[in-house]
Amino acid sequence: MPKITINDRMYEVEKGKTIIQVADEVGVQIPRYCYHPDIGIEGSCRMCLVEVEKAPKLVPSCATPVADGMVVRTGTARVQQAVRYAMEFLLLHHPIDCPVCDQSGECWLQDYYMAYAQHDSRYPLGEKTRRRKAFDLGPKVKLDQERCILCTRCVRFTKNVTHTNEIQVFNRGHKAEIGIYEDAPLDNPYSMNVVDVCPVGALTSSDFRFKVRAWFLQGTTSVCAGCSTGCNNRVDHSTRAFGGAIPGYTATDGKIYRTVGRRNVEVNKSWLCDEGRLSFHTLERWPRLVSAIVDGRPQDAAVALETAHRRFEAIRQESGDNAVAALGSASNTNEALFLMKKYFKDRVDFRIGGETELYRQLEDDLLRRLDKHPNTQGAIDLGLDGELGGLRGLCEKAEHKEIRAMWISFHPQLVGDDPRESIAGLRRLIAALDFSVVSTTHDFDWARKASILIPMAAWSEEKGTYTNYAGRVQIANRAVMPGGDALPLHVHMSELLKLQNIQVTRNPSEIFEWLGREASIYGSLDYEAIGLLGAVPGKRTADETREVVR
């Protein structure tokens, strides 16, 4: 392997990598605009110039492969002067839009100006070139041509990633600008990624535009729950626990403002589909369920759980353990499904539609999958696709009084609508049962038919793990607190187990360790091993994938 020296420190590196890739790996900061690891090399912004020993000129680190014995310096006076000149050139005709620009506070022009430039403009403000301001590139993205620095990241994204080629560079020289053809708007399923890759305020999200300043937001690493791919994302939400960063919101009724892609080469690289990116709006489609309801009347959630436990135990004594069962959801975490299986003594299923047939099927050739649930593989690993037969089988058993009481956990799909036949099946199941408990995120009319309604935390309101279609276990963190009396399902299940005199922690990481002790496929993992990018537990074979956890 080649050995390279960067700023007087020697590193052994992989052959074929560029200087900027090695620098990123070892923590050496090199400024850049046009370079992005997932969309190809351009080398046009000239911000990443470095000094290489014996090279007559500065070289662009994004386009220069490493060689054995190479000596690189990134902070010499010569490099600093070149970067300063590049910044002055890029800012020459840039508008003074910072007070009204959505990118303010996270703009690379602002950051690099303070770090590398701090020059006074030599170009009169009144003579700056004027271009089109804030017009639609497509239904979800707006373009401000005055702010564009022609890094061409967006052009290369539509060319090399989506292969749709909507964005192009038009004209030449000083008149060059990005845009679209009149009859070809930017409306592909991944269009909003161009907002993420834009280093300045030229491309902005129509959904997020003028909603909140970036410094009022807190980012929480998480996983998209819109389908079985499990794309890594960052949830940006209101910040302070009490009172005000954003008027009207606190940590107890926090608000999500956007999600952005988080790089994971093994899962989604840097990308999110538009459906998944905007899926948090699904949580606003219906009124939230904020308190327990028993026989049509509001009730304290703890009292409702005790009532449910007494009824379950009474029916078990009358008709046997098999008369009580549960229907989980492929949108529940592994921790919640594991505890549910414990309380309901293996009488648990999760299939309300075609999850097990669809979860590995691609919807397109990039990221989206047909199964719109994040944890189908996890439910399969827990053995929840067994003899109960899914929603249809449970309905038949309830109508034949083989099952008399059930807990039904329902989390609506974040992307698309739940199939009508699934909702009809849930109605049929509740009608056939002698006693039913529905834990759900929203106040659905059909759920009101249940004996007891329990408010449940939604995605982004609980911490836990999902296992994606490929068997990668990933942590979805809590970004905001659930409203009212809603709690994560694993908390409800731990409280029910305590009523059986089984002491169970509420801590999801400790629950996962318990799961790992009982499921050898997860035995090598804990939250530390899973980390920010997830982990695949060993070599998953067909038999391991089908393993039933007892």
Coordinates of N, CA, C and O in Angstrom, one line a residue, residues 303-382:
V303 N -53.8 3.2 34.4 CA -55.0 2.4 34.8 C -55.5 1.6 33.7 O -56.0 0.4 33.9
A304 N -55.5 2.1 32.5 CA -55.9 1.4 31.3 C -55.0 0.1 31.1 O -55.6 -0.9 30.7
L305 N -53.7 0.2 31.3 CA -52.9 -0.9 31.2 C -53.2 -2.0 32.2 O -53.2 -3.2 31.9
E306 N -53.5 -1.6 33.4 CA -53.8 -2.5 34.5 C -55.1 -3.2 34.1 O -55.3 -4.4 34.3
T307 N -56.1 -2.5 33.6 CA -57.4 -3.1 33.2 C -57.2 -4.1 32.0 O -57.7 -5.2 32.1
A308 N -56.3 -3.7 31.1 CA -56.0 -4.6 30.0 C -55.4 -5.9 30.5 O -55.8 -7.0 30.1
H309 N -54.4 -5.8 31.4 CA -53.7 -6.9 32.0 C -54.7 -7.9 32.7 O -54.7 -9.1 32.5
R310 N -55.6 -7.3 33.5 CA -56.6 -8.1 34.2 C -57.5 -8.9 33.3 O -57.7 -10.1 33.5
R311 N -57.9 -8.2 32.2 CA -58.8 -8.9 31.2 C -58.0 -10.0 30.5 O -58.6 -11.1 30.3
F312 N -56.8 -9.7 30.1 CA -56.0 -10.8 29.4 C -55.8 -12.0 30.3 O -56.0 -13.1 29.9
E313 N -55.5 -11.7 31.6 CA -55.2 -12.8 32.5 C -56.5 -13.6 32.8 O -56.5 -14.9 32.9
A314 N -57.6 -12.9 32.9 CA -58.9 -13.6 33.1 C -59.3 -14.5 31.9 O -59.7 -15.7 32.1
I315 N -59.0 -14.0 30.7 CA -59.4 -14.8 29.5 C -58.4 -16.0 29.4 O -58.8 -17.1 29.0
R316 N -57.1 -15.8 29.8 CA -56.2 -16.9 29.8 C -56.6 -18.0 30.8 O -56.5 -19.2 30.5
Q317 N -57.1 -17.6 31.9 CA -57.6 -18.6 32.9 C -58.8 -19.3 32.4 O -59.0 -20.5 32.7
E318 N -59.7 -18.6 31.8 CA -60.9 -19.2 31.3 C -60.7 -20.1 30.1 O -61.3 -21.2 30.0
S319 N -59.9 -19.7 29.1 CA -59.8 -20.4 27.8 C -58.4 -20.8 27.4 O -58.2 -21.4 26.4
G320 N -57.4 -20.6 28.3 CA -56.1 -21.0 28.0 C -55.3 -19.9 27.4 O -55.8 -18.9 26.9
D321 N -53.9 -20.1 27.4 CA -53.0 -19.1 26.9 C -53.2 -18.8 25.4 O -53.0 -17.7 24.9
N322 N -53.7 -19.8 24.6 CA -53.8 -19.6 23.2 C -55.0 -18.7 22.8 O -55.1 -18.2 21.7
A323 N -55.8 -18.4 23.8 CA -57.0 -17.5 23.5 C -56.6 -16.0 23.5 O -57.4 -15.2 23.2
V324 N -55.3 -15.7 23.9 CA -54.8 -14.3 23.9 C -53.7 -14.2 22.9 O -52.8 -15.1 23.0
A325 N -53.7 -13.2 22.1 CA -52.6 -13.0 21.1 C -52.4 -11.6 20.9 O -53.0 -10.7 21.5
A326 N -51.4 -11.3 20.0 CA -51.1 -9.9 19.7 C -50.8 -9.8 18.2 O -50.2 -10.7 17.6
L327 N -51.1 -8.6 17.7 CA -50.7 -8.3 16.3 C -49.8 -7.0 16.4 O -50.2 -5.9 16.7
G328 N -48.5 -7.3 16.1 CA -47.6 -6.2 16.1 C -47.5 -5.5 14.8 O -48.4 -5.7 13.9
S329 N -46.5 -4.7 14.5 CA -46.4 -4.0 13.3 C -44.9 -4.0 12.8 O -44.0 -4.0 13.6
A330 N -44.7 -4.1 11.5 CA -43.4 -4.0 11.0 C -42.8 -2.6 11.1 O -41.7 -2.4 10.7
S331 N -43.6 -1.7 11.7 CA -43.0 -0.3 12.0 C -42.7 -0.2 13.4 O -42.2 0.8 13.9
N332 N -42.9 -1.3 14.2 CA -42.5 -1.3 15.6 C -41.0 -1.6 15.7 O -40.5 -2.3 14.8
T333 N -40.3 -1.2 16.7 CA -38.9 -1.5 16.9 C -38.7 -3.0 17.3 O -39.6 -3.7 17.8
N334 N -37.5 -3.5 17.1 CA -37.1 -4.8 17.6 C -37.4 -5.0 19.0 O -37.9 -6.0 19.5
E335 N -37.0 -4.0 19.8 CA -37.2 -4.0 21.3 C -38.7 -4.2 21.7 O -39.0 -5.0 22.5
A336 N -39.5 -3.4 21.0 CA -41.0 -3.5 21.3 C -41.5 -4.9 20.9 O -42.3 -5.5 21.7
L337 N -41.2 -5.4 19.7 CA -41.7 -6.7 19.3 C -41.2 -7.8 20.2 O -41.9 -8.8 20.4
F338 N -40.0 -7.7 20.6 CA -39.4 -8.7 21.5 C -40.2 -8.8 22.8 O -40.5 -9.9 23.3
L339 N -40.4 -7.6 23.5 CA -41.2 -7.6 24.7 C -42.6 -8.1 24.5 O -43.2 -8.7 25.4
M340 N -43.2 -7.7 23.4 CA -44.5 -8.1 23.0 C -44.6 -9.6 23.0 O -45.5 -10.3 23.5
K341 N -43.6 -10.2 22.3 CA -43.6 -11.7 22.2 C -43.4 -12.3 23.6 O -44.0 -13.4 23.9
K342 N -42.7 -11.7 24.5 CA -42.5 -12.2 25.9 C -43.9 -12.2 26.6 O -44.3 -13.2 27.2
Y343 N -44.6 -11.0 26.6 CA -45.8 -10.9 27.3 C -46.9 -11.8 26.8 O -47.6 -12.5 27.5
F344 N -46.9 -12.0 25.4 CA -48.0 -12.7 24.8 C -47.6 -14.2 24.5 O -48.3 -14.9 23.7
K345 N -46.5 -14.6 25.1 CA -46.1 -16.0 25.1 C -46.0 -16.6 23.7 O -46.6 -17.7 23.4
D346 N -45.3 -15.9 22.9 CA -45.1 -16.3 21.5 C -46.3 -16.2 20.6 O -46.2 -16.6 19.4
R347 N -47.4 -15.8 21.1 CA -48.6 -15.7 20.2 C -48.7 -14.3 19.6 O -49.6 -13.5 19.9
V348 N -47.8 -14.0 18.7 CA -47.7 -12.7 18.1 C -47.4 -12.9 16.6 O -46.6 -13.7 16.2
D349 N -48.1 -12.0 15.8 CA -47.9 -11.9 14.4 C -47.7 -10.4 14.1 O -47.9 -9.6 14.9
F350 N -47.3 -10.2 12.8 CA -47.2 -8.7 12.5 C -47.7 -8.4 11.1 O -47.8 -7.3 10.7
R351 N -48.1 -9.4 10.3 CA -48.4 -9.2 8.9 C -49.9 -8.8 8.7 O -50.8 -9.5 9.1
I352 N -50.0 -7.6 8.2 CA -51.4 -7.1 7.9 C -51.6 -7.0 6.4 O -52.7 -6.7 5.9
G353 N -50.5 -7.1 5.6 CA -50.5 -7.0 4.2 C -49.5 -8.0 3.6 O -49.4 -9.1 4.0
G354 N -48.8 -7.5 2.6 CA -47.8 -8.3 1.9 C -46.4 -8.0 2.3 O -45.5 -8.1 1.4
E355 N -46.2 -7.6 3.5 CA -44.8 -7.2 4.0 C -43.7 -8.3 3.6 O -42.7 -7.9 3.1
T356 N -44.0 -9.5 3.9 CA -43.0 -10.5 3.8 C -42.7 -10.8 2.3 O -41.6 -11.3 1.9
E357 N -43.6 -10.6 1.4 CA -43.4 -10.8 0.0 C -42.7 -9.6 -0.7 O -42.1 -9.7 -1.7
L358 N -42.9 -8.4 -0.1 CA -42.4 -7.2 -0.7 C -41.2 -6.6 -0.2 O -40.5 -5.7 -0.9
Y359 N -40.7 -7.0 1.0 CA -39.7 -6.1 1.7 C -38.3 -6.1 1.0 O -37.5 -5.3 1.3
R360 N -38.1 -7.1 0.1 CA -36.8 -7.0 -0.6 C -37.0 -6.6 -2.1 O -36.0 -6.5 -2.8
Q361 N -38.2 -6.3 -2.5 CA -38.4 -5.9 -3.9 C -38.2 -4.4 -4.1 O -38.8 -3.6 -3.4
L362 N -37.4 -4.0 -5.1 CA -37.2 -2.6 -5.4 C -38.3 -2.0 -6.1 O -39.0 -2.6 -7.0
E363 N -38.6 -0.7 -5.8 CA -39.6 0.0 -6.5 C -39.0 0.8 -7.6 O -39.6 1.1 -8.6
D364 N -37.7 1.1 -7.5 CA -36.9 1.7 -8.6 C -35.5 1.1 -8.5 O -35.2 0.2 -7.7
D365 N -34.6 1.7 -9.3 CA -33.2 1.1 -9.3 C -32.2 1.8 -8.4 O -31.0 1.7 -8.5
L366 N -32.8 2.6 -7.5 CA -31.9 3.4 -6.6 C -32.1 3.0 -5.1 O -31.3 2.2 -4.6
L367 N -33.2 3.4 -4.5 CA -33.4 3.2 -3.0 C -34.7 2.6 -2.6 O -34.8 1.8 -1.7
R368 N -35.8 3.1 -3.3 CA -37.1 2.8 -2.8 C -37.5 1.3 -2.9 O -37.2 0.7 -3.9
R369 N -38.2 0.8 -1.9 CA -38.7 -0.6 -1.9 C -40.2 -0.6 -1.7 O -40.8 0.3 -1.2
L370 N -40.8 -1.7 -2.2 CA -42.2 -1.8 -2.2 C -42.8 -1.9 -0.8 O -44.0 -1.5 -0.6
D371 N -42.1 -2.5 0.1 CA -42.6 -2.6 1.5 C -42.4 -1.3 2.2 O -41.2 -0.9 2.4
K372 N -43.4 -0.7 2.7 CA -43.3 0.6 3.3 C -43.3 0.5 4.8 O -43.8 1.4 5.5
H373 N -42.5 -0.4 5.3 CA -42.3 -0.6 6.7 C -40.8 -0.8 6.9 O -40.1 -1.4 6.1
P374 N -40.2 -0.3 8.1 CA -38.8 -0.3 8.2 C -38.3 -1.6 8.9 O -37.0 -1.8 8.9
N375 N -39.1 -2.4 9.5 CA -38.6 -3.5 10.3 C -39.2 -4.8 10.0 O -39.4 -5.7 10.9
T376 N -39.5 -5.1 8.8 CA -40.1 -6.4 8.4 C -39.0 -7.5 8.7 O -39.4 -8.6 9.2
Q377 N -37.8 -7.3 8.3 CA -36.8 -8.3 8.5 C -36.6 -8.6 10.0 O -36.4 -9.7 10.4
G378 N -36.7 -7.5 10.8 CA -36.6 -7.7 12.3 C -37.7 -8.6 12.8 O -37.5 -9.4 13.7
A379 N -38.9 -8.3 12.4 CA -40.0 -9.1 12.8 C -39.9 -10.6 12.4 O -40.2 -11.5 13.1
I380 N -39.4 -10.8 11.2 CA -39.1 -12.2 10.7 C -38.0 -12.8 11.6 O -38.2 -14.0 11.9
D381 N -37.0 -12.1 11.9 CA -35.9 -12.6 12.7 C -36.5 -13.0 14.1 O -36.0 -14.0 14.7
L382 N -37.5 -12.3 14.6 CA -38.1 -12.7 15.9 C -39.1 -13.8 15.7 O -39.8 -14.1 16.7

